[in-house]
Structures are given as C-alpha cells and as structure tokens.
Short mmCIF file of C-alpha atoms in Angstrom, two decimals:
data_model
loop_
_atom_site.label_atom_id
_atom_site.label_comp_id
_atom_site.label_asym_id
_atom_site.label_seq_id
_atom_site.Cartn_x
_atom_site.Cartn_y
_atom_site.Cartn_z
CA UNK A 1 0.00 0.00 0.00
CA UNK A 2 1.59 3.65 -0.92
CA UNK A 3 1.73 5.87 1.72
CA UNK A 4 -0.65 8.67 0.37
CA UNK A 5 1.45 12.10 0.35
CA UNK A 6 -1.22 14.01 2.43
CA UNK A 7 -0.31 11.49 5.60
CA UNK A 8 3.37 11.89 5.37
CA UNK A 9 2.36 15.77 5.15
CA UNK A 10 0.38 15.48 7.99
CA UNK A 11 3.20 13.88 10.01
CA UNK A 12 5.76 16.19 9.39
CA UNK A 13 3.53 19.48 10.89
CA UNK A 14 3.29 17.34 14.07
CA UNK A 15 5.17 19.24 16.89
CA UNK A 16 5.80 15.80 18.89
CA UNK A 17 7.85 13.10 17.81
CA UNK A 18 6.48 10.48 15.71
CA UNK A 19 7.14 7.52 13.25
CA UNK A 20 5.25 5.41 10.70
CA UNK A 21 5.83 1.88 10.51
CA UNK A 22 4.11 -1.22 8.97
CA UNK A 23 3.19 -4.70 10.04
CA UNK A 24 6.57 -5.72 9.85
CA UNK A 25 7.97 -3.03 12.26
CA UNK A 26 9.76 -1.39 9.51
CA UNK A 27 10.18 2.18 9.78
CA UNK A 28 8.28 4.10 6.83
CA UNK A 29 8.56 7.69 7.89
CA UNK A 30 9.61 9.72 10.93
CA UNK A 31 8.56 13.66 11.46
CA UNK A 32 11.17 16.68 12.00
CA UNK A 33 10.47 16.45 15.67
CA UNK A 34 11.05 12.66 16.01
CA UNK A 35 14.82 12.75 13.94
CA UNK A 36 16.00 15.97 16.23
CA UNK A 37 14.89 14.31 19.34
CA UNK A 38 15.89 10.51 18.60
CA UNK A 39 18.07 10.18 15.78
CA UNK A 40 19.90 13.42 14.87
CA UNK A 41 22.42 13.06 12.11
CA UNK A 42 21.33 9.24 11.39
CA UNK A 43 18.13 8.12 9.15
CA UNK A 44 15.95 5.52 10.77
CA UNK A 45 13.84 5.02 7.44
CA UNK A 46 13.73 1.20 6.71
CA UNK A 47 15.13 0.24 10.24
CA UNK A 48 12.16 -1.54 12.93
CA UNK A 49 11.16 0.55 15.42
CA UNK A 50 12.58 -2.25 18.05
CA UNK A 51 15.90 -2.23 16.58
CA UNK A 52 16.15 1.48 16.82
CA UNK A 53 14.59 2.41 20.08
CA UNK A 54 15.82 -0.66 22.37
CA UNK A 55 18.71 -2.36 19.99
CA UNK A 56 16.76 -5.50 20.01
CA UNK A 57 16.73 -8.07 17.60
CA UNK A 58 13.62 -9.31 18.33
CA UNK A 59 10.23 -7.37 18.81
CA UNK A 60 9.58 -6.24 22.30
CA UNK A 61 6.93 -8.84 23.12
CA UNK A 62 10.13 -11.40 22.14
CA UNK A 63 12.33 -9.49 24.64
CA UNK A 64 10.50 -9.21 27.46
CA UNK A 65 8.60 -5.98 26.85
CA UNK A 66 4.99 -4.53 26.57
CA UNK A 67 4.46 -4.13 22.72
CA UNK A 68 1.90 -1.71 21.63
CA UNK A 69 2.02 -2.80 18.25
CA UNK A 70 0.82 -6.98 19.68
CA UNK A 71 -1.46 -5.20 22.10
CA UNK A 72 -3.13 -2.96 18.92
CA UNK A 73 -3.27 -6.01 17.11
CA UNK A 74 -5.53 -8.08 19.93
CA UNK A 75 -7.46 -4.94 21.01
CA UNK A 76 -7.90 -3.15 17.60
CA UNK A 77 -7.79 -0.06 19.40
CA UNK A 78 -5.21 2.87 20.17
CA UNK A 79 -2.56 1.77 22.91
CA UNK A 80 -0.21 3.25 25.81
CA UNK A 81 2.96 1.79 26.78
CA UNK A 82 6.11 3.41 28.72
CA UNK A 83 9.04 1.89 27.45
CA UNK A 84 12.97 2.52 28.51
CA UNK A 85 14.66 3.79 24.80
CA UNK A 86 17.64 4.47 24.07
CA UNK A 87 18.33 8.18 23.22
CA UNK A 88 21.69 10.17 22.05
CA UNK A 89 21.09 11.79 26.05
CA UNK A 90 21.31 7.67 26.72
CA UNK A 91 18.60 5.35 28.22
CA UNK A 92 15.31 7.32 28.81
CA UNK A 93 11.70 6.60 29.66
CA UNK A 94 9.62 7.56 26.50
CA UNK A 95 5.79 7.77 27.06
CA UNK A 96 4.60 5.98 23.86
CA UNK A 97 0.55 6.17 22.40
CA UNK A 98 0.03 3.86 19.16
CA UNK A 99 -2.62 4.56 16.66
CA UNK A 100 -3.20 2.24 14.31
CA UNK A 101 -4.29 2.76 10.54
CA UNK A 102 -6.91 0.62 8.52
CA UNK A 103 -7.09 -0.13 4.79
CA UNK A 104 -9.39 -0.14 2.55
CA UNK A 105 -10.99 -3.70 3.94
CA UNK A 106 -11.00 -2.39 7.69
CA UNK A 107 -7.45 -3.82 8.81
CA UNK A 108 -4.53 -2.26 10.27
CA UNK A 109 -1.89 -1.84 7.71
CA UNK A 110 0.25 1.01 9.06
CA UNK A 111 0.54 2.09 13.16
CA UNK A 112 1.24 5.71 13.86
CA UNK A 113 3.71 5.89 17.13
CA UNK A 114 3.98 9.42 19.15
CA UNK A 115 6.57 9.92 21.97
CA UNK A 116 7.28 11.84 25.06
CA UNK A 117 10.16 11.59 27.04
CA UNK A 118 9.07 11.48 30.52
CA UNK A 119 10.68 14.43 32.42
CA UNK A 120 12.74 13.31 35.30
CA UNK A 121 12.85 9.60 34.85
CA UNK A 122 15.90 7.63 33.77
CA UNK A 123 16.97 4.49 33.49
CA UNK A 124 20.72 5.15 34.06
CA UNK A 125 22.84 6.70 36.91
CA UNK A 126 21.52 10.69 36.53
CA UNK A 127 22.11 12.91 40.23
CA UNK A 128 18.52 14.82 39.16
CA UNK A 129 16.57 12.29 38.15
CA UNK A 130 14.38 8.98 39.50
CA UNK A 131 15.67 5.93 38.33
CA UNK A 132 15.58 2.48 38.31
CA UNK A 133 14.90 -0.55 35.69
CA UNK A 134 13.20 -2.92 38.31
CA UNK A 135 9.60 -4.02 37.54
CA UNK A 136 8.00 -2.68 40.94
CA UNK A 137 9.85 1.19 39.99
CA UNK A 138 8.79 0.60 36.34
CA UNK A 139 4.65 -0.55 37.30
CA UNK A 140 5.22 3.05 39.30
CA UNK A 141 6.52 4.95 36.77
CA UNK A 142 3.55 3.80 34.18
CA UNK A 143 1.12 5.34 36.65
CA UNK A 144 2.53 8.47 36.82
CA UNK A 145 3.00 8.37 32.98
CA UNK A 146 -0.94 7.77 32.61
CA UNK A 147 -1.92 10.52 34.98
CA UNK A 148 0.42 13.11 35.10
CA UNK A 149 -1.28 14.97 31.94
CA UNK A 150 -4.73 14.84 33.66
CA UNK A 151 -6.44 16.74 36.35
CA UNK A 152 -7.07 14.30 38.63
CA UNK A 153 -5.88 14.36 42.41
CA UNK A 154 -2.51 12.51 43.05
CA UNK A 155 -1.90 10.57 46.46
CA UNK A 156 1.46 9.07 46.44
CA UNK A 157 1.32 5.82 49.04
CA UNK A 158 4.75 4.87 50.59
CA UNK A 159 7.51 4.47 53.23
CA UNK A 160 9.83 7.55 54.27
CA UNK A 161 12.76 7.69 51.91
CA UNK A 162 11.21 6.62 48.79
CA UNK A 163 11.04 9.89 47.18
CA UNK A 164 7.82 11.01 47.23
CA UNK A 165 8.70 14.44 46.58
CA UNK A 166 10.51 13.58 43.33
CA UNK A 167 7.83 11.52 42.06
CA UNK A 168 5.40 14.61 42.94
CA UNK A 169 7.61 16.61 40.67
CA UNK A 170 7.62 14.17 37.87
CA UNK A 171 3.83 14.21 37.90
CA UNK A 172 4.41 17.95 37.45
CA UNK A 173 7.07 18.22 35.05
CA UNK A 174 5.42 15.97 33.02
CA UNK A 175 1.26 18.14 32.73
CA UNK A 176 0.40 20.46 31.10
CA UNK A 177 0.91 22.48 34.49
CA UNK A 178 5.17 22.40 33.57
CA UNK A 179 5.49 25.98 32.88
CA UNK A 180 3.46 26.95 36.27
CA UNK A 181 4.96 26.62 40.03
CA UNK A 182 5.11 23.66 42.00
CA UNK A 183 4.96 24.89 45.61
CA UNK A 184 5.35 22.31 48.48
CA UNK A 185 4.07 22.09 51.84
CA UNK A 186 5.41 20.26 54.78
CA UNK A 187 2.34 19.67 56.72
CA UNK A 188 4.46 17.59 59.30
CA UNK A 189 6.46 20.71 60.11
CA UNK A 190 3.48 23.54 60.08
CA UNK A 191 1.75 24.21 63.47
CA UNK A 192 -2.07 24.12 63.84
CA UNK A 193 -2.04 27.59 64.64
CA UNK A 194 -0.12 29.04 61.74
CA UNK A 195 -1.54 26.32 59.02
CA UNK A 196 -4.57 28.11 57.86
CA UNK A 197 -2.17 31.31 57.45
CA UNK A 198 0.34 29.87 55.84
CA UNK A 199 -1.87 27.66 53.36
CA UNK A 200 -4.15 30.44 52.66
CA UNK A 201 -2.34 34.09 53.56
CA UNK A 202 -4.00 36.65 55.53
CA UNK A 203 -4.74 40.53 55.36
CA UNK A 204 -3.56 42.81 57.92
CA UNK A 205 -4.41 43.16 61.38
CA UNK A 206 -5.63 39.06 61.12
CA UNK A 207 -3.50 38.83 64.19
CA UNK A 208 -1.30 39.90 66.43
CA UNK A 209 2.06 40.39 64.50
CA UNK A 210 0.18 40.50 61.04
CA UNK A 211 1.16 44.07 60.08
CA UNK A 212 0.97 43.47 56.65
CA UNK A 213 -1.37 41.13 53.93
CA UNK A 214 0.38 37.95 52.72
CA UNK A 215 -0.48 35.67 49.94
CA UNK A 216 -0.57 31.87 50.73
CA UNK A 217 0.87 29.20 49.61
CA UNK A 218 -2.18 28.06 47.21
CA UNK A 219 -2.11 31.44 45.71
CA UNK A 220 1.67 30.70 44.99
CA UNK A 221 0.95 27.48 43.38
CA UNK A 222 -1.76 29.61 41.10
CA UNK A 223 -2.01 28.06 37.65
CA UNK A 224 0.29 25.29 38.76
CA UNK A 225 0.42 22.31 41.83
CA UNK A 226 0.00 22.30 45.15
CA UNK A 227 2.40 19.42 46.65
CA UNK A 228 1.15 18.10 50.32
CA UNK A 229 3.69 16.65 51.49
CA UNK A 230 3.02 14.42 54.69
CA UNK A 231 -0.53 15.36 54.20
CA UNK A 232 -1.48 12.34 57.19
CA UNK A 233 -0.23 15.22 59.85
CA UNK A 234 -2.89 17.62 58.74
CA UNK A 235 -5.39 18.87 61.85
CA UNK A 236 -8.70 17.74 62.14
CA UNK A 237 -9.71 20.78 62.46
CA UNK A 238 -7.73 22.09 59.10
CA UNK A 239 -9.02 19.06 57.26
CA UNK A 240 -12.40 20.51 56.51
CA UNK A 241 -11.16 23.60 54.84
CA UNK A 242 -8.93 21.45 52.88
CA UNK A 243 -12.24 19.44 51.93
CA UNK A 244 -13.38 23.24 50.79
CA UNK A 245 -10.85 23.95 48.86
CA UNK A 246 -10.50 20.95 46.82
CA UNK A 247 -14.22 20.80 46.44
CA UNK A 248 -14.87 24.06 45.45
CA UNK A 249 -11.34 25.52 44.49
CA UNK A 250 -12.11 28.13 46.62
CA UNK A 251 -11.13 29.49 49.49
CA UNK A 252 -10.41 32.94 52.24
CA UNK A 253 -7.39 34.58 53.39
CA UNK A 254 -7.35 34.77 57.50
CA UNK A 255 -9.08 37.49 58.52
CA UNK A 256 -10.93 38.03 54.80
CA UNK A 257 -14.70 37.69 53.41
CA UNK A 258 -12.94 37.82 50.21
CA UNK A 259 -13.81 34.79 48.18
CA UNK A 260 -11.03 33.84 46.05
CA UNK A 261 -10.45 30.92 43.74
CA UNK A 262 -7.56 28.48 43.53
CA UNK A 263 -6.60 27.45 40.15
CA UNK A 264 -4.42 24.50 41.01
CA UNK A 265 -3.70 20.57 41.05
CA UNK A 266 -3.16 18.35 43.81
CA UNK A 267 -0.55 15.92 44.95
CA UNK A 268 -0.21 14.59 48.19
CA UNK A 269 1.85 12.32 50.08
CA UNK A 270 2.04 10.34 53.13
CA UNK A 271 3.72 7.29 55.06
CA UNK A 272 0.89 6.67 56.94
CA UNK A 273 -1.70 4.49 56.57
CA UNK A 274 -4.77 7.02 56.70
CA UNK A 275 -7.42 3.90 55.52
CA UNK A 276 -6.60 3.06 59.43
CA UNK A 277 -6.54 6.87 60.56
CA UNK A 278 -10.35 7.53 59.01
CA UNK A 279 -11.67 3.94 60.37
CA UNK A 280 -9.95 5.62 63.98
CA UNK A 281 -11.58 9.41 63.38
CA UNK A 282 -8.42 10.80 62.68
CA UNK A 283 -8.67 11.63 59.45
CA UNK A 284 -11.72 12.73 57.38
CA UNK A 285 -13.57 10.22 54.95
CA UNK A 286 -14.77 12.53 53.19
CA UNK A 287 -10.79 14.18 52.15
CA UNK A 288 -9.26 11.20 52.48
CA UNK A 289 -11.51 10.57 48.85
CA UNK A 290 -10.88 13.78 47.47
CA UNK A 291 -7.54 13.52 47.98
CA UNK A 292 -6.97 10.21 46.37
CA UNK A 293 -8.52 10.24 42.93
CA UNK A 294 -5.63 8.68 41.67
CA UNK A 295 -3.23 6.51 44.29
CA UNK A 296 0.40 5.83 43.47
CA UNK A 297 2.57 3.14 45.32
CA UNK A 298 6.21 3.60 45.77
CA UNK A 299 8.05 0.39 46.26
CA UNK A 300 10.31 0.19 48.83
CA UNK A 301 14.14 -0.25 47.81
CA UNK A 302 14.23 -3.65 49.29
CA UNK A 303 11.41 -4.60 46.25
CA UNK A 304 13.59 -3.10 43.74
CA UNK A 305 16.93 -4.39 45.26
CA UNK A 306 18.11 -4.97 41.48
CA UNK A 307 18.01 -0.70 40.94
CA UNK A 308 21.19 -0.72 44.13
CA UNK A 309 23.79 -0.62 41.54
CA UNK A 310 21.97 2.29 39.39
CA UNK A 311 21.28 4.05 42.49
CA UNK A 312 24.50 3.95 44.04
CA UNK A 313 26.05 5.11 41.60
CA UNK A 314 24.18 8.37 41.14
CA UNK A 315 23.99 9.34 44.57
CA UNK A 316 27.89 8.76 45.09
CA UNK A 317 27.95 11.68 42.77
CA UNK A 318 25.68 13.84 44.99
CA UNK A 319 27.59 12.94 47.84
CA UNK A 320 31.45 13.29 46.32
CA UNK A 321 31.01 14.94 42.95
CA UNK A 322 34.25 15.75 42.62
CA UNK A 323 35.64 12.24 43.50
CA UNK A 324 34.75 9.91 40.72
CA UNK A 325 34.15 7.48 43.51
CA UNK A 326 33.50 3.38 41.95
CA UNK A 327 31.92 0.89 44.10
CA UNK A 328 34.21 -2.61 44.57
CA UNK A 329 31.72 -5.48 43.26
CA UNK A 330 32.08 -6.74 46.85
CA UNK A 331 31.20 -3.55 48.70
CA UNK A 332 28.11 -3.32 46.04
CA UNK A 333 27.18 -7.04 46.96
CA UNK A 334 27.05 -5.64 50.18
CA UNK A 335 24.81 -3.00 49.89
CA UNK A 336 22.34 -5.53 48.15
CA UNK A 337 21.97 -7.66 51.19
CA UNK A 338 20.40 -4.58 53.36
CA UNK A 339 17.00 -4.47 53.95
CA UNK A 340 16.98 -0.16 54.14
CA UNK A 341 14.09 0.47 56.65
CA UNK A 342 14.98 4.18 55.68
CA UNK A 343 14.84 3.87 51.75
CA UNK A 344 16.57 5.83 49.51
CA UNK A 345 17.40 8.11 52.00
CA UNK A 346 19.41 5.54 54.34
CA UNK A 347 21.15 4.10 51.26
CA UNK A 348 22.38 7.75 50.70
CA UNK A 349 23.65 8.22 54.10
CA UNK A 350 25.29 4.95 54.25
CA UNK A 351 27.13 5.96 51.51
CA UNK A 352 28.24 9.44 52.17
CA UNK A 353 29.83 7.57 55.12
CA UNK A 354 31.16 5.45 53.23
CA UNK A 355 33.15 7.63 51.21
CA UNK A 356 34.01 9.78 53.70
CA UNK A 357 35.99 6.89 55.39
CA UNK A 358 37.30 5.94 52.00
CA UNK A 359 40.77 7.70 50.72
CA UNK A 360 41.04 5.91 47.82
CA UNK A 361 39.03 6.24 44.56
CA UNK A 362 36.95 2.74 45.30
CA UNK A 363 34.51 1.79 47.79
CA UNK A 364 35.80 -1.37 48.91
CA UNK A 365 33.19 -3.61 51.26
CA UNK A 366 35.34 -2.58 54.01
CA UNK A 367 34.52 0.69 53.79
CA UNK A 368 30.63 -0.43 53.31
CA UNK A 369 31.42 -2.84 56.78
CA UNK A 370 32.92 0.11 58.65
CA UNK A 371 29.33 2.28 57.56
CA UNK A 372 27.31 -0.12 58.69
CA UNK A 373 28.29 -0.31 61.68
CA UNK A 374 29.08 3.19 62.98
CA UNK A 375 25.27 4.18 61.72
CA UNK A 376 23.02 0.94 63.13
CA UNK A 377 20.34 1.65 65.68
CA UNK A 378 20.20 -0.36 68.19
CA UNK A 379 16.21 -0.02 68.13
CA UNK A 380 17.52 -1.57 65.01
CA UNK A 381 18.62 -4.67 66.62
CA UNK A 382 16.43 -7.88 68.13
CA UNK A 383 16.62 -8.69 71.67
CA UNK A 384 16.03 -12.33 71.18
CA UNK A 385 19.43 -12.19 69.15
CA UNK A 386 22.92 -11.10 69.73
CA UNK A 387 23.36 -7.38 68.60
CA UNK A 388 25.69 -8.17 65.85
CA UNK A 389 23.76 -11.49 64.34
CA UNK A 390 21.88 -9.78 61.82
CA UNK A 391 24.95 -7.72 60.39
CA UNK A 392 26.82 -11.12 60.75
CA UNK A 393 24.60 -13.10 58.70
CA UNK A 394 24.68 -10.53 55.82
CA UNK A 395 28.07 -10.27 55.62
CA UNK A 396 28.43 -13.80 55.42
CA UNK A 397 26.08 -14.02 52.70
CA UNK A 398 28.13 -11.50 50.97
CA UNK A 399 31.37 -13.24 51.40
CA UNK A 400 30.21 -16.59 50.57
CA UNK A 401 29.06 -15.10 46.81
CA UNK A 402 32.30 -13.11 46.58
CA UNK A 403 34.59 -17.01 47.42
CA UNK A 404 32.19 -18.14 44.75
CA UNK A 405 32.90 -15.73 41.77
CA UNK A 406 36.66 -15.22 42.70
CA UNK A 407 38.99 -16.92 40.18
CA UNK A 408 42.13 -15.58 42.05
CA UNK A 409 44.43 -15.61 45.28
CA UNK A 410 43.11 -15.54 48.70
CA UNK A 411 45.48 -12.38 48.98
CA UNK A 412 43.95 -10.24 46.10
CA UNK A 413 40.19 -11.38 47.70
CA UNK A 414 41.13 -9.66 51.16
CA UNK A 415 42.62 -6.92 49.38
CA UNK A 416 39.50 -6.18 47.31
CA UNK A 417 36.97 -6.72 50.72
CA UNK A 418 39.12 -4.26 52.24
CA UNK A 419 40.75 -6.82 55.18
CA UNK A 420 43.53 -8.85 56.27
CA UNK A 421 44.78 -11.83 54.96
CA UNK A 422 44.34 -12.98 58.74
CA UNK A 423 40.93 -12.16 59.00
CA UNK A 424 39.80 -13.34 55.76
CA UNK A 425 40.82 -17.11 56.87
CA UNK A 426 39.24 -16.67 59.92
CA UNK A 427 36.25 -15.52 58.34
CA UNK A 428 36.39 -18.36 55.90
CA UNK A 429 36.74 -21.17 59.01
CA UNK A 430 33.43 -19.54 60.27
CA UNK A 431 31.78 -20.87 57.45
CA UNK A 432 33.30 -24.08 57.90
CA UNK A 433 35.71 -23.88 54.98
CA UNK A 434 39.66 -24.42 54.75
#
C-alpha cells in the first residue's frame, strides 16, 4: 500500500515526535520532531522501530517488553505503553501512544507511534533524576506516565525515603501544568495555629504580628500544583477547609470575606496508613476521597533491590562529585543484602559515610562494613538475638558469593573486601571452609 502524500504531510507538521511503521515493524517515515529528538544526524527510514529504540533483535513482546504494536493487534484499538529507549542523552523513559491505521478492507496496515520523554525519569545513573529498571519502579513509573497529563488528584502511598517528593515533581514536570509553580508544603512541620495562614495568607491586622497582607501558599501554586507533602499530619480541624478547597477551588485569606479561587492541582503524600486513621476518626472520609482520585505506590528499595547498583552510583555523585568514587563489586554485593528500613534516603547516608571513610578512589566492602556499623540503631537490633547477628549473617552471605565468583588468590580477595589476609581465613573457618 503507498503511503498517500497528504499522511506523510500530515506527520511532518506534528510538533511531537512520531514515526510510521508497517506490520513488519519497519520504519516508513519519521517527522522533523522525532529525527531531532531521537536520531539526529542518522536516518531511521527502513530500520524496525525495536531495533532502533531498544537495539533489540527481536520485537519487544520477544524481549521481554509490553508491545503496543501486539497489544493494537488483539485490542484493535489505540494503545499506551512506557518503554525505557535508548536516546543520544542515553537510556530514557519515552511515554509511547500507538494509533493504528486501517485499509481499505477495515485492517490495520500502518501504526502511527507518538513519543514523550518522561521528564525526570531515567533508566541510568543521573544525580537529578528517579531511576531504576526494576519491575515494581517501572509498574510506578507507568502510573505516573498515565496521569500526570490529567487533572485528577494525586496521592502518592509509601515508606519515608522513597522519594515522594521527586515523584510529585515528575507528575508535574510531566502536565500540562510544567510551565506553572510547584509549591510544596510540609504539613508535618506547620503548626495548627499558623496552618490556615500559611496555606491560605491573611490581610492585615488578622492577628497579632500580622502588620501586613500575605499571599498563601495556594495562591503561589496559582495556575500550577500544590504538593502536600506528609498530608497524614494535617489537623482535624484544618481538614475541613482542605475538603473546601479541593471541592470548590475556593477558598479565604485569615481574617478576609474575600472569596477567592484556587486554580491548582493536587498531589499529596504520606507514610501513613490514613485507611486506618479515618476507620480511627483521625482523618476525614470525606478528604481522604478527594484527595486520592488517583493513588500511586512507591516500592520500597528492598522490592527493587536490582536498581542498588543504578542508584548507588548516582547518589555517590551527589555525595562526592568531585571524586569519581566506583563501588568494589564486593562492597556493592554488600549494599544488596540490606534491607533499608529508611529507603533511599538511608542508602544515601550509608554511603556518604562510606566515602568519607574511603581515601582511595573505590569503595571497597570494608569501607561499606565500617558504615554499617558506625550508623546501626540499636532499636535496630532484636533482643532475642545477639546485637551483631543480623549484620553477621549478611556479611556472610556476601562473602560466601564473593569465594564463589573469585577466580584468584586468597590475597587479592582480602585486598579487594578491604581486610587482612588474617581475618579473611578466619572468616572463611566460620563458614566451615579451609
């Protein structure tokens, strides 16, 4: 079938990136926007699509992927996939809708592909950016993909430490709201007395020390989002004018008749578990719904323990930029045995200790050991079990897999786990071996 000149006309005015291709994956045309975003300097006419955004050899339903073209060809209708491409900036997430096109005798013969990068998402080592390649991070990452360009209320569901706030700015960067602010409250840190003020301003004279008007923080967020960050904290008795706001997008500054409407989006966030606070009366039913139109989960890093290595690596270069620092494939092993009741945000501090007893340009597991155990808890620690059992088992664990892939001497194996020859034997008579 020849590609009518109209279409490929059509195409080409597009302002987002897109590409033609036929029922063989074979790429018949791709727009202005599409080449200067994906393939600059390097034609992509006559390659598959597969080939060119993942370098398989195989399509993606063959490699382990979601394929919108399979899943067009069993629905018969349009289809949304993320999928991790690779990009001249490197490995990106790319938000992908397929349309496809119908012949003469109703069936598909061409499928129309458009794509947007989505902002702040990577699946390499990036210091700015969330990132990971583990199924739990990537199920995540689809649901922020399919909501961030609507309206809807966001409540992001998780564990301290696993970046709430920089999943709350993805769903920003990536709506139509970009351009607009993205002002964030810390509702844990506001007291009951100054929330209302500070949430909604107030005019002069409102009360003692107000000597002059103030504009709140939903006024700041005007035209953009409003981020609520450990929303769970909020008073009862500020809940209900929450409840107005988001029900009516209006609201009053203290001490004001003045009606005033809020043109803004929502995102909150908690670590509690407020299904338990409403059934207890500590949280209203009635917000609790408004406020989660659309619920996220964010995995914990001990679901996503595969996404260590990738995240290592970029926070070592928030923590030491100017050191280059490389993790030892021991030390690394390491870090993959923790459980990280803390998240992200433990695995960060663990290792900016880390490097800071480091001298050298490699994190060895000694280094990792030494980390450990200056920053463990000892809430942290069982009392039905010695206080060093559970950092004893891990570390055998770790040194059992690292005797296992070692091809060399017993002297360059303590060297690289950051110990003495000495107490590498002993170590490996603890585990009953010679």
């Amino acid at each position: 079938m020849k590609l009518l000149p109209e279409l490929m006309s059509f195409l080409e005015g597009l302002d987002e990136p897109h590409i033609l291709f036929d029922r063989d994956y074979r790429i018949l045309a791709a727009n202005a926007a599409y080449r200067q975003q994906f393939s600059p300097g390097r034609s992509v006419i006559g390659r598959t699509c597969y080939e060119v955004s993942h370098h398989f050899h195989v399509p993606c339903d063959q490699a382990g992927e979601s394929c919108p073209l399979a899943r067009s060809r069993e629905s018969g209708q349009r289809e949304r996939v993320l999928h991790l491409h690779h990009t001249p900036k490197g490995e990106e997430y790319v938000n992908i809708e397929l349309t496809p096109l119908l012949d003469g005798e109703g069936q598909q013969a061409f499928f129309v592909e458009k794509m947007a990068p989505l902002p702040l998402a990577k699946g390499q080592p990036d210091a700015q950016s969330l990132i990971g390649r583990a199924p739990a991070f990537q199920r995540m990452l689809a649901l922020v993909a399919r909501v961030a360009p609507a309206q809807a209320a966001v409540l992001l569901l998780g564990e301290s430490g696993t970046g709430k706030e920089m999943v709350a700015r993805a769903v920003h960067a990536a709506s139509a709201r970009a351009a607009k602010p993205l002002v964030a409250v810390d509702c844990s840190s506001l007291p009951e007395n100054l929330f209302e003020s500070e949430l909604f301003g107030h005019e002069r004279g409102a009360y003692t020390g107000a000597n002059s008007a103030r504009a709140g923080l939903v006024e700041a967020a005007s035209g953009g989002t409003l981020f609520l960050d450990e929303v769970g904290d909020i008073p009862l008795t500020m809940q209900v004018k929450l409840l107005r706001l988001l029900e009516s997008g209006t609201y009053r500054r203290v001490g004001s008749t003045e009606l005033r409407h809020a043109d803004i989006r929502v995102v909150s966030a908690t670590h509690r578990d407020l299904d338990r606070m409403v059934s207890e009366g500590r949280f209203r039913e009635d917000l609790y719904y408004r406020l989660s139109t659309f619920p996220i989960h964010l995995p914990a890093l001990r679901e996503r323990r595969e996404d260590i290595a990738l995240l290592a690596a970029a926070l070592l270069e928030r923590v030491a930029p100017a050191r280059r620092l490389t993790l030892a494939p021991e030390a690394l092993q390491l870090l993959q045995a923790q459980d990280y009741p803390g998240n992200v945000r433990e695995l960060r501090n663990l290792l900016e200790r880390a490097a800071l007893l480091c001298d050298g340009q490699a994190l060895e597991a000694g280094h990792v050991r030494e980390a450990l155990q200056s920053g463990r808890r000892p809430s942290a620690r069982t009392a039905a079990a010695p206080q060093s059992t559970s950092l004893e088992s891990l570390e055998k664990a770790a040194l059992q897999q690292a005797l296992a892939s070692h091809q060399g001497s017993r002297a360059e194996l303590a060297a690289q786990l950051g110990i003495s020859e000495r107490s590498l034997y002993r170590r490996i008579k603890s585990l009953g071996g010679n």
